[in-house]
Amino acid sequence: MAVAVLDMSMSLDGYIAGPNDGPGNPGGDGFAPLHAWAFTPEGEVRTSGPGGELMAEVAAAGAILVGRRTAEQVDHWGGDHHGQGVPIFVPSHRPPGPSVAGYPLVTYVSSGIADAMARAKAAAGDRRVHVIGAYTGRRAIEEGVLDEVQIHLVPVLFGGGRRLFDVLPARVELEVVRVVDTPEATHIRYRIPR
């Protein structure tokens, strides 16, 4: 069965986006350092070393569950998340914009995060569901449908922007599954015990 993993790069002070994050400035001001671990200095996706192995995990996902805000900021990756050819599920109570009609892999789910996750897991089969977005991740934790959290903790202090875990309704205990330390980031994977 599919495992749903919230996978986010985060500054040491808890930000996943810099100040002024918005449609014309996805990720906000100074956002690039958060993803330097995933790319070579030439801007290519890493294919070797720990960063390459982590990016291969992302590429092996069987489905994507992404928040509406994130999806719209990047125009749903043109309908195909980095060329993976896997279904993209967007939980939202509002209907999608007109551009989504041209993206057959993108499905908006208006019946809640639990249903969106169930659909993503069914589509992923025995592969993982790659979960993206702060609000969507928090909602999935609140509803008990998220299995793991992977944080790429980047040695930078943003001092402002969009936080990953801004507000949670209750304390959540996590179990460390794996720690991979690289010069660009410390990659920590946690399991959410049930």
Short mmCIF file of N, CA and C in Angstrom, two decimals:
data_model
loop_
_atom_site.label_atom_id
_atom_site.label_comp_id
_atom_site.label_asym_id
_atom_site.label_seq_id
_atom_site.Cartn_x
_atom_site.Cartn_y
_atom_site.Cartn_z
N MET A 1 0.84 -1.19 0.00
CA MET A 1 0.00 0.00 0.00
C MET A 1 0.88 1.24 0.00
N ALA A 2 0.41 2.29 -0.62
CA ALA A 2 1.15 3.54 -0.73
C ALA A 2 1.36 4.20 0.63
N VAL A 3 2.51 4.85 0.76
CA VAL A 3 2.83 5.64 1.94
C VAL A 3 2.82 7.10 1.51
N ALA A 4 2.11 7.93 2.26
CA ALA A 4 2.04 9.37 1.95
C ALA A 4 3.10 10.11 2.73
N VAL A 5 3.97 10.83 2.00
CA VAL A 5 5.10 11.52 2.61
C VAL A 5 5.05 13.01 2.27
N LEU A 6 4.89 13.84 3.30
CA LEU A 6 5.03 15.28 3.12
C LEU A 6 6.51 15.55 2.97
N ASP A 7 6.93 16.12 1.86
CA ASP A 7 8.34 16.29 1.54
C ASP A 7 8.60 17.78 1.30
N MET A 8 9.29 18.43 2.25
CA MET A 8 9.47 19.87 2.16
C MET A 8 10.88 20.28 2.56
N SER A 9 11.42 21.24 1.83
CA SER A 9 12.67 21.90 2.23
C SER A 9 12.29 23.04 3.16
N MET A 10 13.10 23.22 4.22
CA MET A 10 12.74 24.20 5.24
C MET A 10 14.00 24.86 5.80
N SER A 11 13.90 26.16 6.05
CA SER A 11 15.00 26.87 6.70
C SER A 11 15.08 26.44 8.16
N LEU A 12 16.20 26.69 8.78
CA LEU A 12 16.38 26.31 10.18
C LEU A 12 15.36 26.97 11.09
N ASP A 13 14.86 28.15 10.71
CA ASP A 13 13.85 28.82 11.53
C ASP A 13 12.42 28.50 11.09
N GLY A 14 12.25 27.43 10.30
CA GLY A 14 10.91 26.89 10.04
C GLY A 14 10.17 27.41 8.82
N TYR A 15 10.86 28.10 7.91
CA TYR A 15 10.18 28.66 6.74
C TYR A 15 10.38 27.80 5.50
N ILE A 16 9.30 27.63 4.74
CA ILE A 16 9.37 26.88 3.48
C ILE A 16 9.31 27.81 2.28
N ALA A 17 9.09 29.08 2.54
CA ALA A 17 9.07 30.10 1.49
C ALA A 17 9.55 31.41 2.12
N GLY A 18 10.21 32.21 1.31
CA GLY A 18 10.69 33.48 1.79
C GLY A 18 9.61 34.54 1.79
N PRO A 19 9.94 35.75 2.22
CA PRO A 19 8.98 36.85 2.19
C PRO A 19 8.51 37.12 0.76
N ASN A 20 7.32 37.67 0.63
CA ASN A 20 6.73 38.04 -0.66
C ASN A 20 6.42 36.85 -1.55
N ASP A 21 6.11 35.72 -0.95
CA ASP A 21 5.72 34.53 -1.69
C ASP A 21 4.37 34.77 -2.35
N GLY A 22 4.27 34.53 -3.63
CA GLY A 22 3.01 34.72 -4.34
C GLY A 22 3.11 34.27 -5.78
N PRO A 23 2.01 34.37 -6.53
CA PRO A 23 2.00 33.88 -7.91
C PRO A 23 3.10 34.45 -8.81
N GLY A 24 3.43 35.71 -8.65
CA GLY A 24 4.49 36.29 -9.46
C GLY A 24 5.88 36.03 -8.92
N ASN A 25 5.95 35.44 -7.74
CA ASN A 25 7.21 35.20 -7.06
C ASN A 25 7.13 33.89 -6.26
N PRO A 26 6.90 32.74 -6.96
CA PRO A 26 6.73 31.48 -6.23
C PRO A 26 7.93 31.18 -5.33
N GLY A 27 7.66 30.88 -4.09
CA GLY A 27 8.71 30.59 -3.13
C GLY A 27 9.23 31.81 -2.41
N GLY A 28 8.87 33.00 -2.90
CA GLY A 28 9.26 34.23 -2.22
C GLY A 28 10.68 34.65 -2.49
N ASP A 29 11.06 35.74 -1.87
CA ASP A 29 12.40 36.30 -2.02
C ASP A 29 13.44 35.38 -1.38
N GLY A 30 14.52 35.14 -2.10
CA GLY A 30 15.61 34.33 -1.57
C GLY A 30 15.29 32.86 -1.41
N PHE A 31 14.36 32.34 -2.19
CA PHE A 31 13.86 30.97 -2.07
C PHE A 31 14.87 29.91 -2.53
N ALA A 32 15.70 30.23 -3.50
CA ALA A 32 16.59 29.24 -4.15
C ALA A 32 17.44 28.41 -3.19
N PRO A 33 18.01 28.99 -2.11
CA PRO A 33 18.84 28.16 -1.22
C PRO A 33 18.11 26.97 -0.60
N LEU A 34 16.80 27.04 -0.49
CA LEU A 34 16.06 25.93 0.10
C LEU A 34 16.14 24.66 -0.74
N HIS A 35 16.43 24.81 -2.04
CA HIS A 35 16.46 23.63 -2.91
C HIS A 35 17.83 23.38 -3.52
N ALA A 36 18.86 24.05 -3.02
CA ALA A 36 20.21 23.85 -3.54
C ALA A 36 20.69 22.41 -3.36
N TRP A 37 20.18 21.73 -2.34
CA TRP A 37 20.57 20.33 -2.10
C TRP A 37 20.15 19.42 -3.26
N ALA A 38 19.10 19.82 -3.98
CA ALA A 38 18.51 18.97 -5.02
C ALA A 38 19.10 19.22 -6.41
N PHE A 39 19.88 20.30 -6.56
CA PHE A 39 20.37 20.68 -7.88
C PHE A 39 21.88 20.88 -7.87
N THR A 40 22.49 20.62 -9.02
CA THR A 40 23.92 20.88 -9.17
C THR A 40 24.13 22.39 -9.30
N PRO A 41 25.35 22.86 -9.18
CA PRO A 41 25.61 24.30 -9.38
C PRO A 41 25.18 24.80 -10.76
N GLU A 42 25.08 23.88 -11.73
CA GLU A 42 24.62 24.25 -13.08
C GLU A 42 23.11 24.28 -13.20
N GLY A 43 22.41 23.92 -12.12
CA GLY A 43 20.95 23.96 -12.14
C GLY A 43 20.28 22.67 -12.58
N GLU A 44 21.05 21.61 -12.75
CA GLU A 44 20.49 20.30 -13.13
C GLU A 44 20.09 19.53 -11.88
N VAL A 45 19.06 18.69 -12.01
CA VAL A 45 18.65 17.84 -10.89
C VAL A 45 19.79 16.88 -10.56
N ARG A 46 20.12 16.78 -9.29
CA ARG A 46 21.19 15.86 -8.87
C ARG A 46 20.79 14.42 -9.19
N THR A 47 21.73 13.67 -9.73
CA THR A 47 21.48 12.26 -10.04
C THR A 47 22.42 11.33 -9.29
N SER A 48 23.37 11.91 -8.54
CA SER A 48 24.30 11.08 -7.78
C SER A 48 24.42 11.62 -6.37
N GLY A 49 25.03 10.81 -5.52
CA GLY A 49 25.21 11.20 -4.12
C GLY A 49 23.89 11.19 -3.37
N PRO A 50 23.92 11.61 -2.11
CA PRO A 50 22.70 11.60 -1.29
C PRO A 50 21.58 12.45 -1.89
N GLY A 51 21.91 13.63 -2.43
CA GLY A 51 20.88 14.47 -3.06
C GLY A 51 20.24 13.77 -4.24
N GLY A 52 21.03 13.08 -5.03
CA GLY A 52 20.50 12.33 -6.17
C GLY A 52 19.60 11.20 -5.74
N GLU A 53 19.98 10.51 -4.66
CA GLU A 53 19.15 9.41 -4.15
C GLU A 53 17.81 9.95 -3.63
N LEU A 54 17.85 11.09 -2.95
CA LEU A 54 16.60 11.67 -2.44
C LEU A 54 15.71 12.15 -3.59
N MET A 55 16.32 12.73 -4.61
CA MET A 55 15.52 13.16 -5.77
C MET A 55 14.96 11.96 -6.53
N ALA A 56 15.67 10.85 -6.55
CA ALA A 56 15.16 9.63 -7.19
C ALA A 56 13.92 9.13 -6.45
N GLU A 57 13.90 9.28 -5.12
CA GLU A 57 12.70 8.90 -4.35
C GLU A 57 11.51 9.74 -4.78
N VAL A 58 11.73 11.04 -4.94
CA VAL A 58 10.65 11.94 -5.38
C VAL A 58 10.16 11.52 -6.77
N ALA A 59 11.10 11.24 -7.67
CA ALA A 59 10.74 10.85 -9.04
C ALA A 59 10.02 9.51 -9.10
N ALA A 60 10.20 8.68 -8.08
CA ALA A 60 9.56 7.36 -8.08
C ALA A 60 8.15 7.38 -7.51
N ALA A 61 7.67 8.55 -7.11
CA ALA A 61 6.31 8.64 -6.54
C ALA A 61 5.27 8.16 -7.56
N GLY A 62 4.21 7.58 -7.03
CA GLY A 62 3.13 7.10 -7.89
C GLY A 62 2.00 8.09 -8.03
N ALA A 63 1.99 9.12 -7.19
CA ALA A 63 0.96 10.17 -7.25
C ALA A 63 1.46 11.37 -6.46
N ILE A 64 0.88 12.52 -6.79
CA ILE A 64 1.20 13.77 -6.12
C ILE A 64 -0.08 14.28 -5.46
N LEU A 65 0.03 14.72 -4.21
CA LEU A 65 -1.06 15.42 -3.53
C LEU A 65 -0.50 16.79 -3.19
N VAL A 66 -1.09 17.82 -3.75
CA VAL A 66 -0.52 19.16 -3.61
C VAL A 66 -1.61 20.16 -3.26
N GLY A 67 -1.25 21.12 -2.44
CA GLY A 67 -2.19 22.17 -2.10
C GLY A 67 -2.50 23.06 -3.28
N ARG A 68 -3.67 23.62 -3.28
CA ARG A 68 -4.12 24.46 -4.39
C ARG A 68 -3.18 25.65 -4.60
N ARG A 69 -2.80 26.31 -3.53
CA ARG A 69 -1.94 27.49 -3.65
C ARG A 69 -0.64 27.15 -4.36
N THR A 70 0.00 26.08 -3.92
CA THR A 70 1.24 25.64 -4.54
C THR A 70 1.02 25.26 -6.00
N ALA A 71 -0.03 24.47 -6.26
CA ALA A 71 -0.31 24.02 -7.62
C ALA A 71 -0.53 25.20 -8.56
N GLU A 72 -1.30 26.17 -8.11
CA GLU A 72 -1.59 27.31 -8.97
C GLU A 72 -0.38 28.21 -9.18
N GLN A 73 0.46 28.33 -8.17
CA GLN A 73 1.66 29.17 -8.33
C GLN A 73 2.58 28.65 -9.43
N VAL A 74 2.60 27.35 -9.63
CA VAL A 74 3.48 26.77 -10.65
C VAL A 74 2.67 26.25 -11.85
N ASP A 75 1.46 26.76 -12.00
CA ASP A 75 0.55 26.34 -13.08
C ASP A 75 0.49 24.82 -13.21
N HIS A 76 0.39 24.15 -12.05
CA HIS A 76 0.23 22.69 -12.01
C HIS A 76 1.36 21.97 -12.76
N TRP A 77 2.54 22.59 -12.79
CA TRP A 77 3.72 22.05 -13.50
C TRP A 77 3.39 21.73 -14.96
N GLY A 78 2.52 22.52 -15.54
CA GLY A 78 2.12 22.27 -16.92
C GLY A 78 1.34 20.97 -17.08
N GLY A 79 0.77 20.49 -15.96
CA GLY A 79 -0.04 19.27 -16.00
C GLY A 79 0.74 17.99 -15.79
N ASP A 80 2.05 18.09 -15.57
CA ASP A 80 2.88 16.88 -15.39
C ASP A 80 4.03 17.22 -14.45
N HIS A 81 3.92 16.81 -13.19
CA HIS A 81 4.92 17.14 -12.16
C HIS A 81 6.31 16.67 -12.58
N HIS A 82 7.10 17.59 -13.05
CA HIS A 82 8.48 17.34 -13.46
C HIS A 82 8.63 16.14 -14.39
N GLY A 83 7.66 15.96 -15.29
CA GLY A 83 7.74 14.90 -16.28
C GLY A 83 7.55 13.50 -15.75
N GLN A 84 6.96 13.37 -14.55
CA GLN A 84 6.79 12.05 -13.95
C GLN A 84 5.64 11.26 -14.57
N GLY A 85 4.67 11.95 -15.17
CA GLY A 85 3.54 11.26 -15.77
C GLY A 85 2.62 10.58 -14.77
N VAL A 86 2.53 11.14 -13.56
CA VAL A 86 1.68 10.54 -12.53
C VAL A 86 0.53 11.49 -12.22
N PRO A 87 -0.56 10.96 -11.69
CA PRO A 87 -1.70 11.81 -11.36
C PRO A 87 -1.38 12.80 -10.25
N ILE A 88 -1.98 13.98 -10.37
CA ILE A 88 -1.82 15.06 -9.41
C ILE A 88 -3.19 15.35 -8.81
N PHE A 89 -3.31 15.26 -7.50
CA PHE A 89 -4.58 15.51 -6.82
C PHE A 89 -4.46 16.81 -6.02
N VAL A 90 -5.47 17.66 -6.17
CA VAL A 90 -5.49 18.96 -5.51
C VAL A 90 -6.77 19.06 -4.67
N PRO A 91 -6.66 18.95 -3.34
CA PRO A 91 -7.86 19.11 -2.53
C PRO A 91 -8.27 20.58 -2.49
N SER A 92 -9.52 20.85 -2.82
CA SER A 92 -10.02 22.23 -2.82
C SER A 92 -11.54 22.23 -2.87
N HIS A 93 -12.14 23.14 -2.13
CA HIS A 93 -13.60 23.25 -2.16
C HIS A 93 -14.08 24.13 -3.30
N ARG A 94 -13.15 24.82 -3.96
CA ARG A 94 -13.50 25.65 -5.11
C ARG A 94 -13.14 24.92 -6.40
N PRO A 95 -13.90 25.12 -7.46
CA PRO A 95 -13.57 24.47 -8.73
C PRO A 95 -12.26 25.00 -9.29
N PRO A 96 -11.58 24.21 -10.10
CA PRO A 96 -10.31 24.65 -10.66
C PRO A 96 -10.50 25.76 -11.69
N GLY A 97 -9.41 26.47 -11.94
CA GLY A 97 -9.41 27.48 -12.99
C GLY A 97 -9.44 26.83 -14.37
N PRO A 98 -9.66 27.61 -15.41
CA PRO A 98 -9.81 27.06 -16.76
C PRO A 98 -8.56 26.36 -17.30
N SER A 99 -7.37 26.73 -16.85
CA SER A 99 -6.16 26.11 -17.41
C SER A 99 -6.09 24.62 -17.11
N VAL A 100 -6.73 24.20 -16.03
CA VAL A 100 -6.66 22.79 -15.62
C VAL A 100 -7.35 21.87 -16.64
N ALA A 101 -8.27 22.39 -17.41
CA ALA A 101 -8.97 21.57 -18.42
C ALA A 101 -7.99 20.94 -19.40
N GLY A 102 -6.86 21.57 -19.63
CA GLY A 102 -5.86 21.04 -20.54
C GLY A 102 -4.86 20.10 -19.87
N TYR A 103 -5.07 19.79 -18.61
CA TYR A 103 -4.14 18.95 -17.86
C TYR A 103 -4.85 17.68 -17.38
N PRO A 104 -4.88 16.62 -18.18
CA PRO A 104 -5.64 15.43 -17.80
C PRO A 104 -5.13 14.70 -16.56
N LEU A 105 -3.88 14.93 -16.17
CA LEU A 105 -3.36 14.27 -14.97
C LEU A 105 -3.76 14.97 -13.69
N VAL A 106 -4.32 16.18 -13.79
CA VAL A 106 -4.67 16.98 -12.61
C VAL A 106 -6.15 16.78 -12.28
N THR A 107 -6.42 16.41 -11.01
CA THR A 107 -7.79 16.22 -10.55
C THR A 107 -8.00 17.03 -9.28
N TYR A 108 -8.99 17.90 -9.31
CA TYR A 108 -9.39 18.64 -8.10
C TYR A 108 -10.39 17.79 -7.34
N VAL A 109 -10.20 17.67 -6.04
CA VAL A 109 -11.06 16.85 -5.19
C VAL A 109 -11.74 17.77 -4.18
N SER A 110 -13.05 17.90 -4.29
CA SER A 110 -13.79 18.83 -3.44
C SER A 110 -14.36 18.18 -2.17
N SER A 111 -14.15 16.88 -2.01
CA SER A 111 -14.75 16.16 -0.88
C SER A 111 -13.83 16.03 0.33
N GLY A 112 -12.78 16.83 0.40
CA GLY A 112 -11.94 16.86 1.59
C GLY A 112 -10.60 16.18 1.43
N ILE A 113 -9.71 16.46 2.38
CA ILE A 113 -8.35 15.95 2.33
C ILE A 113 -8.29 14.44 2.46
N ALA A 114 -9.15 13.85 3.28
CA ALA A 114 -9.13 12.40 3.45
C ALA A 114 -9.47 11.69 2.15
N ASP A 115 -10.47 12.18 1.44
CA ASP A 115 -10.83 11.57 0.16
C ASP A 115 -9.74 11.82 -0.88
N ALA A 116 -9.18 13.01 -0.91
CA ALA A 116 -8.10 13.30 -1.85
C ALA A 116 -6.92 12.36 -1.61
N MET A 117 -6.58 12.13 -0.34
CA MET A 117 -5.48 11.24 -0.01
C MET A 117 -5.81 9.80 -0.40
N ALA A 118 -7.04 9.37 -0.13
CA ALA A 118 -7.44 8.00 -0.50
C ALA A 118 -7.31 7.80 -2.01
N ARG A 119 -7.72 8.79 -2.76
CA ARG A 119 -7.62 8.70 -4.23
C ARG A 119 -6.16 8.69 -4.68
N ALA A 120 -5.34 9.51 -4.04
CA ALA A 120 -3.91 9.54 -4.39
C ALA A 120 -3.24 8.21 -4.06
N LYS A 121 -3.56 7.65 -2.89
CA LYS A 121 -2.97 6.37 -2.50
C LYS A 121 -3.42 5.25 -3.44
N ALA A 122 -4.68 5.26 -3.82
CA ALA A 122 -5.17 4.24 -4.75
C ALA A 122 -4.44 4.35 -6.09
N ALA A 123 -4.24 5.57 -6.56
CA ALA A 123 -3.55 5.79 -7.83
C ALA A 123 -2.08 5.41 -7.74
N ALA A 124 -1.47 5.61 -6.58
CA ALA A 124 -0.04 5.33 -6.41
C ALA A 124 0.26 3.84 -6.31
N GLY A 125 -0.73 3.04 -5.93
CA GLY A 125 -0.50 1.61 -5.79
C GLY A 125 0.48 1.32 -4.67
N ASP A 126 1.60 0.67 -5.01
CA ASP A 126 2.59 0.37 -3.97
C ASP A 126 3.73 1.40 -3.94
N ARG A 127 3.57 2.47 -4.70
CA ARG A 127 4.57 3.55 -4.67
C ARG A 127 4.11 4.64 -3.70
N ARG A 128 4.96 5.58 -3.42
CA ARG A 128 4.61 6.59 -2.43
C ARG A 128 3.79 7.73 -3.03
N VAL A 129 3.08 8.43 -2.17
CA VAL A 129 2.38 9.66 -2.54
C VAL A 129 3.26 10.81 -2.07
N HIS A 130 3.65 11.64 -3.00
CA HIS A 130 4.50 12.81 -2.73
C HIS A 130 3.56 13.96 -2.37
N VAL A 131 3.60 14.39 -1.11
CA VAL A 131 2.71 15.44 -0.62
C VAL A 131 3.49 16.74 -0.55
N ILE A 132 2.89 17.81 -1.11
CA ILE A 132 3.55 19.11 -1.18
C ILE A 132 2.58 20.19 -0.70
N GLY A 133 3.08 21.10 0.12
CA GLY A 133 2.29 22.24 0.56
C GLY A 133 2.10 22.27 2.06
N ALA A 134 2.33 23.43 2.65
CA ALA A 134 2.24 23.57 4.10
C ALA A 134 0.82 23.32 4.61
N TYR A 135 -0.15 24.02 4.06
CA TYR A 135 -1.52 23.87 4.53
C TYR A 135 -2.01 22.44 4.30
N THR A 136 -1.74 21.90 3.13
CA THR A 136 -2.18 20.54 2.81
C THR A 136 -1.52 19.53 3.74
N GLY A 137 -0.24 19.71 4.03
CA GLY A 137 0.45 18.82 4.97
C GLY A 137 -0.15 18.88 6.35
N ARG A 138 -0.42 20.11 6.83
CA ARG A 138 -1.04 20.25 8.16
C ARG A 138 -2.42 19.61 8.20
N ARG A 139 -3.22 19.82 7.17
CA ARG A 139 -4.57 19.22 7.13
C ARG A 139 -4.48 17.70 7.10
N ALA A 140 -3.53 17.15 6.36
CA ALA A 140 -3.37 15.70 6.29
C ALA A 140 -2.97 15.13 7.65
N ILE A 141 -2.12 15.87 8.39
CA ILE A 141 -1.75 15.44 9.74
C ILE A 141 -2.98 15.49 10.65
N GLU A 142 -3.73 16.60 10.59
CA GLU A 142 -4.93 16.75 11.42
C GLU A 142 -5.94 15.64 11.18
N GLU A 143 -6.09 15.25 9.93
CA GLU A 143 -7.08 14.21 9.57
C GLU A 143 -6.55 12.80 9.75
N GLY A 144 -5.27 12.66 10.10
CA GLY A 144 -4.69 11.33 10.32
C GLY A 144 -4.43 10.54 9.06
N VAL A 145 -4.23 11.23 7.92
CA VAL A 145 -4.03 10.51 6.66
C VAL A 145 -2.61 10.66 6.11
N LEU A 146 -1.73 11.32 6.86
CA LEU A 146 -0.33 11.44 6.44
C LEU A 146 0.49 10.41 7.20
N ASP A 147 1.38 9.71 6.49
CA ASP A 147 2.16 8.64 7.11
C ASP A 147 3.54 9.10 7.56
N GLU A 148 4.18 9.95 6.76
CA GLU A 148 5.55 10.36 7.07
C GLU A 148 5.77 11.82 6.70
N VAL A 149 6.80 12.41 7.29
CA VAL A 149 7.23 13.77 7.00
C VAL A 149 8.72 13.71 6.70
N GLN A 150 9.12 14.24 5.57
CA GLN A 150 10.54 14.33 5.25
C GLN A 150 10.90 15.81 5.13
N ILE A 151 11.81 16.23 5.99
CA ILE A 151 12.24 17.63 6.01
C ILE A 151 13.68 17.70 5.53
N HIS A 152 13.91 18.58 4.58
CA HIS A 152 15.26 18.87 4.12
C HIS A 152 15.63 20.18 4.83
N LEU A 153 16.29 20.05 5.97
CA LEU A 153 16.59 21.19 6.83
C LEU A 153 17.84 21.91 6.33
N VAL A 154 17.63 23.11 5.80
CA VAL A 154 18.69 23.86 5.13
C VAL A 154 19.32 24.85 6.11
N PRO A 155 20.65 24.93 6.13
CA PRO A 155 21.33 25.82 7.08
C PRO A 155 21.25 27.29 6.66
N VAL A 156 20.05 27.84 6.78
CA VAL A 156 19.81 29.25 6.50
C VAL A 156 18.69 29.72 7.43
N LEU A 157 18.77 30.96 7.84
CA LEU A 157 17.70 31.57 8.64
C LEU A 157 17.02 32.61 7.77
N PHE A 158 15.73 32.42 7.47
CA PHE A 158 15.00 33.36 6.62
C PHE A 158 14.51 34.58 7.39
N GLY A 159 14.10 34.37 8.63
CA GLY A 159 13.61 35.48 9.43
C GLY A 159 12.21 35.94 9.07
N GLY A 160 11.61 35.34 8.08
CA GLY A 160 10.25 35.69 7.67
C GLY A 160 9.86 34.89 6.45
N GLY A 161 8.57 34.87 6.15
CA GLY A 161 8.07 34.13 5.00
C GLY A 161 6.89 33.26 5.41
N ARG A 162 6.81 32.08 4.83
CA ARG A 162 5.72 31.14 5.09
C ARG A 162 6.27 29.95 5.87
N ARG A 163 5.71 29.71 7.05
CA ARG A 163 6.15 28.60 7.90
C ARG A 163 5.46 27.30 7.49
N LEU A 164 6.15 26.20 7.74
CA LEU A 164 5.57 24.90 7.46
C LEU A 164 4.54 24.53 8.52
N PHE A 165 4.92 24.56 9.77
CA PHE A 165 4.01 24.15 10.84
C PHE A 165 3.62 25.37 11.67
N ASP A 166 2.90 26.27 11.05
CA ASP A 166 2.49 27.50 11.71
C ASP A 166 1.54 27.22 12.87
N VAL A 167 0.51 26.44 12.60
CA VAL A 167 -0.49 26.13 13.63
C VAL A 167 -0.94 24.68 13.46
N LEU A 168 -0.87 23.93 14.54
CA LEU A 168 -1.42 22.58 14.57
C LEU A 168 -2.39 22.52 15.75
N PRO A 169 -3.46 21.75 15.65
CA PRO A 169 -4.45 21.72 16.71
C PRO A 169 -4.01 20.96 17.96
N ALA A 170 -2.98 20.13 17.82
CA ALA A 170 -2.54 19.33 18.96
C ALA A 170 -1.09 18.90 18.74
N ARG A 171 -0.51 18.41 19.79
CA ARG A 171 0.86 17.89 19.73
C ARG A 171 0.89 16.63 18.88
N VAL A 172 1.94 16.48 18.08
CA VAL A 172 2.10 15.30 17.24
C VAL A 172 3.48 14.71 17.51
N GLU A 173 3.52 13.49 17.99
CA GLU A 173 4.78 12.79 18.23
C GLU A 173 5.25 12.15 16.92
N LEU A 174 6.54 12.19 16.67
CA LEU A 174 7.11 11.61 15.46
C LEU A 174 8.23 10.64 15.82
N GLU A 175 8.47 9.67 14.95
CA GLU A 175 9.58 8.73 15.11
C GLU A 175 10.57 8.99 13.99
N VAL A 176 11.84 9.14 14.32
CA VAL A 176 12.86 9.34 13.31
C VAL A 176 13.08 8.02 12.56
N VAL A 177 12.98 8.09 11.24
CA VAL A 177 13.18 6.92 10.39
C VAL A 177 14.58 6.93 9.78
N ARG A 178 15.04 8.14 9.38
CA ARG A 178 16.32 8.23 8.69
C ARG A 178 16.85 9.65 8.80
N VAL A 179 18.16 9.77 8.91
CA VAL A 179 18.83 11.07 8.87
C VAL A 179 19.98 10.96 7.88
N VAL A 180 19.99 11.86 6.89
CA VAL A 180 21.07 11.92 5.90
C VAL A 180 21.63 13.32 5.97
N ASP A 181 22.91 13.42 6.31
CA ASP A 181 23.53 14.73 6.44
C ASP A 181 24.38 15.03 5.21
N THR A 182 24.16 16.18 4.61
CA THR A 182 24.96 16.64 3.47
C THR A 182 25.37 18.08 3.75
N PRO A 183 26.33 18.60 3.02
CA PRO A 183 26.72 19.99 3.24
C PRO A 183 25.59 20.99 2.98
N GLU A 184 24.67 20.65 2.09
CA GLU A 184 23.59 21.57 1.71
C GLU A 184 22.38 21.50 2.63
N ALA A 185 22.17 20.35 3.29
CA ALA A 185 20.99 20.17 4.13
C ALA A 185 21.13 18.90 4.96
N THR A 186 20.37 18.84 6.05
CA THR A 186 20.20 17.61 6.80
C THR A 186 18.80 17.12 6.49
N HIS A 187 18.73 15.91 5.96
CA HIS A 187 17.46 15.34 5.49
C HIS A 187 16.95 14.38 6.56
N ILE A 188 15.83 14.73 7.16
CA ILE A 188 15.29 13.94 8.27
C ILE A 188 13.91 13.41 7.86
N ARG A 189 13.78 12.10 7.95
CA ARG A 189 12.49 11.48 7.64
C ARG A 189 11.88 10.94 8.93
N TYR A 190 10.62 11.31 9.14
CA TYR A 190 9.90 10.93 10.35
C TYR A 190 8.66 10.09 9.98
N ARG A 191 8.31 9.17 10.85
CA ARG A 191 7.06 8.42 10.74
C ARG A 191 6.08 9.00 11.75
N ILE A 192 4.82 9.08 11.36
CA ILE A 192 3.77 9.52 12.28
C ILE A 192 3.12 8.25 12.82
N PRO A 193 3.40 7.92 14.08
CA PRO A 193 2.84 6.68 14.62
C PRO A 193 1.32 6.77 14.77
N ARG A 194 0.68 5.67 14.61
CA ARG A 194 -0.79 5.60 14.75
C ARG A 194 -1.13 4.80 15.97
#
